[in-house]
mmCIF file of C-alpha atoms in Angstrom:
data_model
loop_
_atom_site.group_PDB
_atom_site.id
_atom_site.type_symbol
_atom_site.label_atom_id
_atom_site.label_comp_id
_atom_site.label_asym_id
_atom_site.label_seq_id
_atom_site.Cartn_x
_atom_site.Cartn_y
_atom_site.Cartn_z
ATOM 1 C CA MET A 1 -99.420 40.665 35.582
ATOM 2 C CA ARG A 2 -103.064 40.682 36.519
ATOM 3 C CA LEU A 3 -104.694 44.041 37.461
ATOM 4 C CA LEU A 4 -107.202 42.026 39.674
ATOM 5 C CA PRO A 5 -105.678 39.024 41.376
ATOM 6 C CA ARG A 6 -107.562 35.781 41.264
ATOM 7 C CA GLU A 7 -108.596 34.160 44.633
ATOM 8 C CA GLU A 8 -106.451 30.951 44.624
ATOM 9 C CA GLU A 9 -107.394 29.666 47.941
ATOM 10 C CA PHE A 10 -110.246 27.509 46.661
ATOM 11 C CA PHE A 11 -107.751 24.887 45.702
ATOM 12 C CA ASP A 12 -106.536 24.614 49.301
ATOM 13 C CA LEU A 13 -110.174 24.336 50.514
ATOM 14 C CA PHE A 14 -110.917 21.531 48.109
ATOM 15 C CA THR A 15 -107.762 19.673 49.301
ATOM 16 C CA GLU A 16 -108.908 20.168 52.944
ATOM 17 C CA VAL A 17 -112.211 18.430 52.081
ATOM 18 C CA ALA A 18 -110.682 15.665 50.095
ATOM 19 C CA ASN A 19 -108.171 14.798 52.816
ATOM 20 C CA ARG A 20 -111.028 14.627 55.404
ATOM 21 C CA ASN A 21 -112.955 12.301 52.937
ATOM 22 C CA LYS A 22 -109.868 10.089 52.841
ATOM 23 C CA GLU A 23 -109.634 10.042 56.660
ATOM 24 C CA ALA A 24 -113.373 9.140 56.746
ATOM 25 C CA ALA A 25 -112.829 6.239 54.378
ATOM 26 C CA ASP A 26 -110.080 5.004 56.725
ATOM 27 C CA HIS A 27 -112.439 5.057 59.649
ATOM 28 C CA LEU A 28 -115.178 3.346 57.673
ATOM 29 C CA ARG A 29 -112.952 0.438 56.989
ATOM 30 C CA LYS A 30 -111.831 0.222 60.590
ATOM 31 C CA LEU A 31 -115.580 0.376 61.639
ATOM 32 C CA PHE A 32 -116.419 -2.737 59.543
ATOM 33 C CA GLU A 33 -113.250 -4.534 60.629
ATOM 34 C CA ALA A 34 -114.048 -3.918 64.244
ATOM 35 C CA SER A 35 -116.308 -6.066 66.470
ATOM 36 C CA PRO A 36 -119.801 -4.591 66.847
ATOM 37 C CA ASP A 37 -119.093 -3.366 70.373
ATOM 38 C CA ARG A 38 -115.967 -1.441 69.136
ATOM 39 C CA ARG A 39 -117.466 0.568 66.329
ATOM 40 C CA THR A 40 -118.712 3.711 68.222
ATOM 41 C CA PRO A 41 -115.445 5.671 68.119
ATOM 42 C CA HIS A 42 -115.247 5.321 64.419
ATOM 43 C CA ILE A 43 -118.898 6.381 63.917
ATOM 44 C CA GLU A 44 -118.127 9.396 65.999
ATOM 45 C CA ALA A 45 -115.071 10.163 64.091
ATOM 46 C CA LEU A 46 -117.040 10.156 60.844
ATOM 47 C CA LYS A 47 -119.567 12.450 62.266
ATOM 48 C CA ARG A 48 -116.832 14.954 63.395
ATOM 49 C CA LEU A 49 -115.192 14.698 59.931
ATOM 50 C CA GLU A 50 -118.504 15.322 58.225
ATOM 51 C CA HIS A 51 -119.107 18.381 60.407
ATOM 52 C CA GLU A 52 -115.602 19.778 59.570
ATOM 53 C CA ALA A 53 -116.005 19.184 55.761
ATOM 54 C CA ASP A 54 -119.395 20.877 55.987
ATOM 55 C CA GLN A 55 -117.670 23.924 57.546
ATOM 56 C CA VAL A 56 -115.048 24.031 54.755
ATOM 57 C CA THR A 57 -117.748 23.576 52.079
ATOM 58 C CA HIS A 58 -119.684 26.622 53.506
ATOM 59 C CA GLU A 59 -116.369 28.592 53.375
ATOM 60 C CA VAL A 60 -116.044 27.656 49.587
ATOM 61 C CA VAL A 61 -119.549 29.020 49.085
ATOM 62 C CA ASN A 62 -118.973 32.199 51.125
ATOM 63 C CA ARG A 63 -115.815 32.950 49.341
ATOM 64 C CA LEU A 64 -117.496 32.377 45.929
ATOM 65 C CA ASP A 65 -120.045 35.063 46.889
ATOM 66 C CA ARG A 66 -117.346 37.591 47.714
ATOM 67 C CA THR A 67 -114.696 36.826 45.052
ATOM 68 C CA PHE A 68 -114.652 38.862 41.826
ATOM 69 C CA ILE A 69 -112.235 36.884 39.840
ATOM 70 C CA THR A 70 -112.093 33.044 40.437
ATOM 71 C CA PRO A 71 -109.427 30.616 39.188
ATOM 72 C CA LEU A 72 -112.045 28.348 37.731
ATOM 73 C CA ASP A 73 -115.598 28.767 36.497
ATOM 74 C CA ARG A 74 -117.932 29.605 39.338
ATOM 75 C CA GLU A 75 -120.246 26.728 38.376
ATOM 76 C CA ASP A 76 -117.348 24.280 38.482
ATOM 77 C CA ILE A 77 -116.128 25.412 41.905
ATOM 78 C CA HIS A 78 -119.693 25.026 43.249
ATOM 79 C CA GLN A 79 -120.286 21.646 41.652
ATOM 80 C CA LEU A 80 -116.859 20.275 42.973
ATOM 81 C CA ALA A 81 -117.579 21.481 46.475
ATOM 82 C CA SER A 82 -121.001 20.012 46.266
ATOM 83 C CA ASP A 83 -119.847 16.678 45.071
ATOM 84 C CA LEU A 84 -117.039 16.314 47.526
ATOM 85 C CA ASP A 85 -119.621 17.006 50.253
ATOM 86 C CA ASP A 86 -121.883 14.232 48.826
ATOM 87 C CA VAL A 87 -118.980 11.765 49.244
ATOM 88 C CA MET A 88 -118.653 12.649 52.916
ATOM 89 C CA ASP A 89 -122.355 12.438 53.460
ATOM 90 C CA ALA A 90 -122.619 9.087 51.925
ATOM 91 C CA MET A 91 -119.776 7.665 54.124
ATOM 92 C CA ASP A 92 -121.450 9.376 57.180
ATOM 93 C CA GLY A 93 -124.841 7.845 56.271
ATOM 94 C CA THR A 94 -123.156 4.383 55.939
ATOM 95 C CA ALA A 95 -121.733 4.643 59.399
ATOM 96 C CA ARG A 96 -125.033 5.799 60.936
ATOM 97 C CA ARG A 97 -126.894 2.822 59.374
ATOM 98 C CA ALA A 98 -124.387 0.491 60.766
ATOM 99 C CA GLN A 99 -125.173 1.854 64.197
ATOM 100 C CA ILE A 100 -129.023 1.890 63.669
ATOM 101 C CA PHE A 101 -129.087 -1.634 62.283
ATOM 102 C CA ARG A 102 -126.936 -2.999 65.135
ATOM 103 C CA LEU A 103 -124.989 -5.084 62.538
ATOM 104 C CA GLY A 104 -123.006 -8.131 63.474
ATOM 105 C CA ALA A 105 -119.645 -8.952 61.706
ATOM 106 C CA ALA A 106 -119.298 -7.622 58.283
ATOM 107 C CA PRO A 107 -119.271 -9.942 55.341
ATOM 108 C CA GLN A 108 -116.185 -10.153 53.139
ATOM 109 C CA GLY A 109 -118.018 -8.331 50.414
ATOM 110 C CA VAL A 110 -118.408 -5.142 52.580
ATOM 111 C CA LEU A 111 -114.830 -5.179 53.560
ATOM 112 C CA ARG A 112 -113.695 -5.551 49.780
ATOM 113 C CA ILE A 113 -115.980 -2.637 48.709
ATOM 114 C CA VAL A 114 -114.752 -0.369 51.493
ATOM 115 C CA GLU A 115 -111.146 -1.109 50.584
ATOM 116 C CA VAL A 116 -112.036 0.007 46.937
ATOM 117 C CA LEU A 117 -113.568 3.124 48.432
ATOM 118 C CA GLN A 118 -110.495 3.825 50.459
ATOM 119 C CA ARG A 119 -108.263 3.504 47.366
ATOM 120 C CA MET A 120 -110.712 5.778 45.434
ATOM 121 C CA MET A 121 -110.369 8.491 48.151
ATOM 122 C CA GLY A 122 -106.579 8.302 47.720
ATOM 123 C CA VAL A 123 -106.874 8.832 43.985
ATOM 124 C CA LEU A 124 -109.161 11.884 44.397
ATOM 125 C CA VAL A 125 -106.864 13.439 47.009
ATOM 126 C CA GLU A 126 -104.092 13.100 44.479
ATOM 127 C CA ALA A 127 -106.325 14.577 41.721
ATOM 128 C CA VAL A 128 -107.617 17.437 43.691
ATOM 129 C CA SER A 129 -104.241 18.379 45.015
ATOM 130 C CA ARG A 130 -102.900 18.643 41.387
ATOM 131 C CA LEU A 131 -105.815 20.668 40.193
ATOM 132 C CA LYS A 132 -104.121 24.103 40.804
ATOM 133 C CA LYS A 133 -101.165 23.265 38.425
ATOM 134 C CA GLY A 134 -103.140 20.795 36.174
ATOM 135 C CA ASP A 135 -100.622 18.106 36.535
ATOM 136 C CA ASP A 136 -101.807 14.447 35.772
ATOM 137 C CA VAL A 137 -105.367 15.205 36.918
ATOM 138 C CA MET A 138 -106.824 13.143 33.877
ATOM 139 C CA LYS A 139 -104.618 10.085 34.895
ATOM 140 C CA TYR A 140 -106.253 10.043 38.258
ATOM 141 C CA CYS A 141 -109.715 10.501 36.818
ATOM 142 C CA VAL A 142 -109.154 7.324 34.593
ATOM 143 C CA GLU A 143 -107.860 5.445 37.638
ATOM 144 C CA ALA A 144 -111.092 6.476 39.579
ATOM 145 C CA LYS A 145 -113.116 5.045 36.729
ATOM 146 C CA GLN A 146 -111.295 1.755 36.897
ATOM 147 C CA LEU A 147 -111.820 1.594 40.588
ATOM 148 C CA GLU A 148 -115.606 2.315 40.175
ATOM 149 C CA GLU A 149 -115.846 -0.622 37.928
ATOM 150 C CA GLU A 150 -114.019 -2.846 40.366
ATOM 151 C CA GLY A 151 -116.379 -1.671 43.076
ATOM 152 C CA ASP A 152 -119.524 -2.395 40.795
ATOM 153 C CA ALA A 153 -118.227 -5.862 40.182
ATOM 154 C CA ILE A 154 -117.699 -6.630 43.847
ATOM 155 C CA TYR A 155 -121.192 -5.062 44.646
ATOM 156 C CA HIS A 156 -123.008 -7.504 42.217
ATOM 157 C CA GLU A 157 -121.092 -10.527 43.391
ATOM 158 C CA ALA A 158 -121.605 -9.731 47.074
ATOM 159 C CA VAL A 159 -125.236 -9.056 46.797
ATOM 160 C CA GLY A 160 -125.726 -12.222 44.966
ATOM 161 C CA ALA A 161 -123.981 -14.018 47.862
ATOM 162 C CA LEU A 162 -126.381 -12.569 50.350
ATOM 163 C CA PHE A 163 -129.176 -14.747 48.913
ATOM 164 C CA ALA A 164 -127.180 -17.920 48.710
ATOM 165 C CA GLY A 165 -128.352 -20.838 50.878
ATOM 166 C CA ASN A 166 -131.020 -20.089 53.578
ATOM 167 C CA PRO A 167 -130.039 -16.670 54.881
ATOM 168 C CA ASN A 168 -131.856 -14.857 57.670
ATOM 169 C CA PRO A 169 -134.160 -12.436 55.922
ATOM 170 C CA LEU A 170 -133.568 -9.537 58.301
ATOM 171 C CA ASP A 171 -129.706 -9.943 57.756
ATOM 172 C CA VAL A 172 -130.299 -9.869 53.963
ATOM 173 C CA ILE A 173 -132.317 -6.633 54.281
ATOM 174 C CA LYS A 174 -129.663 -4.940 56.524
ATOM 175 C CA TRP A 175 -126.663 -5.889 54.516
ATOM 176 C CA LYS A 176 -128.286 -5.231 51.244
ATOM 177 C CA GLU A 177 -128.936 -1.706 52.458
ATOM 178 C CA MET A 178 -125.237 -1.363 53.449
ATOM 179 C CA TYR A 179 -124.140 -2.554 50.018
ATOM 180 C CA ASP A 180 -126.372 -0.066 48.381
ATOM 181 C CA THR A 181 -125.013 2.928 50.493
ATOM 182 C CA LEU A 182 -121.459 1.819 49.826
ATOM 183 C CA GLU A 183 -122.076 1.698 46.083
ATOM 184 C CA GLY A 184 -123.714 5.141 46.462
ATOM 185 C CA ALA A 185 -120.452 6.466 48.054
ATOM 186 C CA ILE A 186 -118.485 5.170 45.199
ATOM 187 C CA ASP A 187 -120.806 6.630 42.739
ATOM 188 C CA SER A 188 -120.325 10.025 44.455
ATOM 189 C CA CYS A 189 -116.652 9.601 44.205
ATOM 190 C CA MET A 190 -117.145 9.074 40.391
ATOM 191 C CA GLY A 191 -119.109 12.284 40.369
ATOM 192 C CA VAL A 192 -116.080 14.172 41.790
ATOM 193 C CA ALA A 193 -113.800 12.513 39.219
ATOM 194 C CA GLN A 194 -116.163 13.630 36.387
ATOM 195 C CA VAL A 195 -116.155 17.333 37.546
ATOM 196 C CA LEU A 196 -112.376 17.123 37.879
ATOM 197 C CA GLN A 197 -112.072 15.760 34.300
ATOM 198 C CA SER A 198 -114.398 18.424 32.993
ATOM 199 C CA ILE A 199 -112.326 21.292 34.803
ATOM 200 C CA SER A 200 -109.154 19.661 33.456
ATOM 201 C CA LEU A 201 -110.309 19.671 29.917
ATOM 202 C CA LYS A 202 -111.733 23.255 30.130
ATOM 203 C CA ASN A 203 -108.445 24.508 31.474
ATOM 204 C CA ALA A 204 -106.066 22.493 29.375
#
């Protein structure tokens, strides 16, 4: 029996943010599948989710400041909260660029990368939700790495396709920026997976 109980609610807060990230990825896919005149609701939903995730992240930091004994190392709690927030910011930034650039129909490569991002979010939700008990976290981290490699392959193929033939230079610039921000979102997901892997190894 512990004389001083540990604050265990950090795990629930992490899961809250991870679930919002997954919902944001769903909206990002719907955004790019929609016709340009029907994207605004998804952009607004992403902004709402980003705001909600920020509030939960702030609660993690505030709780860390007032908690004496934590269930994980303090630096790991802070890093995981920060990396989960980076994922949401990357998706929200992608949606905002789509609005600013007044993009037309999305190329197939964009839809393929967003689908990988969606699957990656599902994997991270599973990993984060298992963190408290430590069950199978490493398995999901390995799966995240495989998805990152799949996303990288699609990115290089899709960017190459942008320059094929005689494309409109402005369209090339816009969609290259979108591919870069989507790849950045996947890299942010991998950052989360690496922190989860580190935590899992420390607490094995």
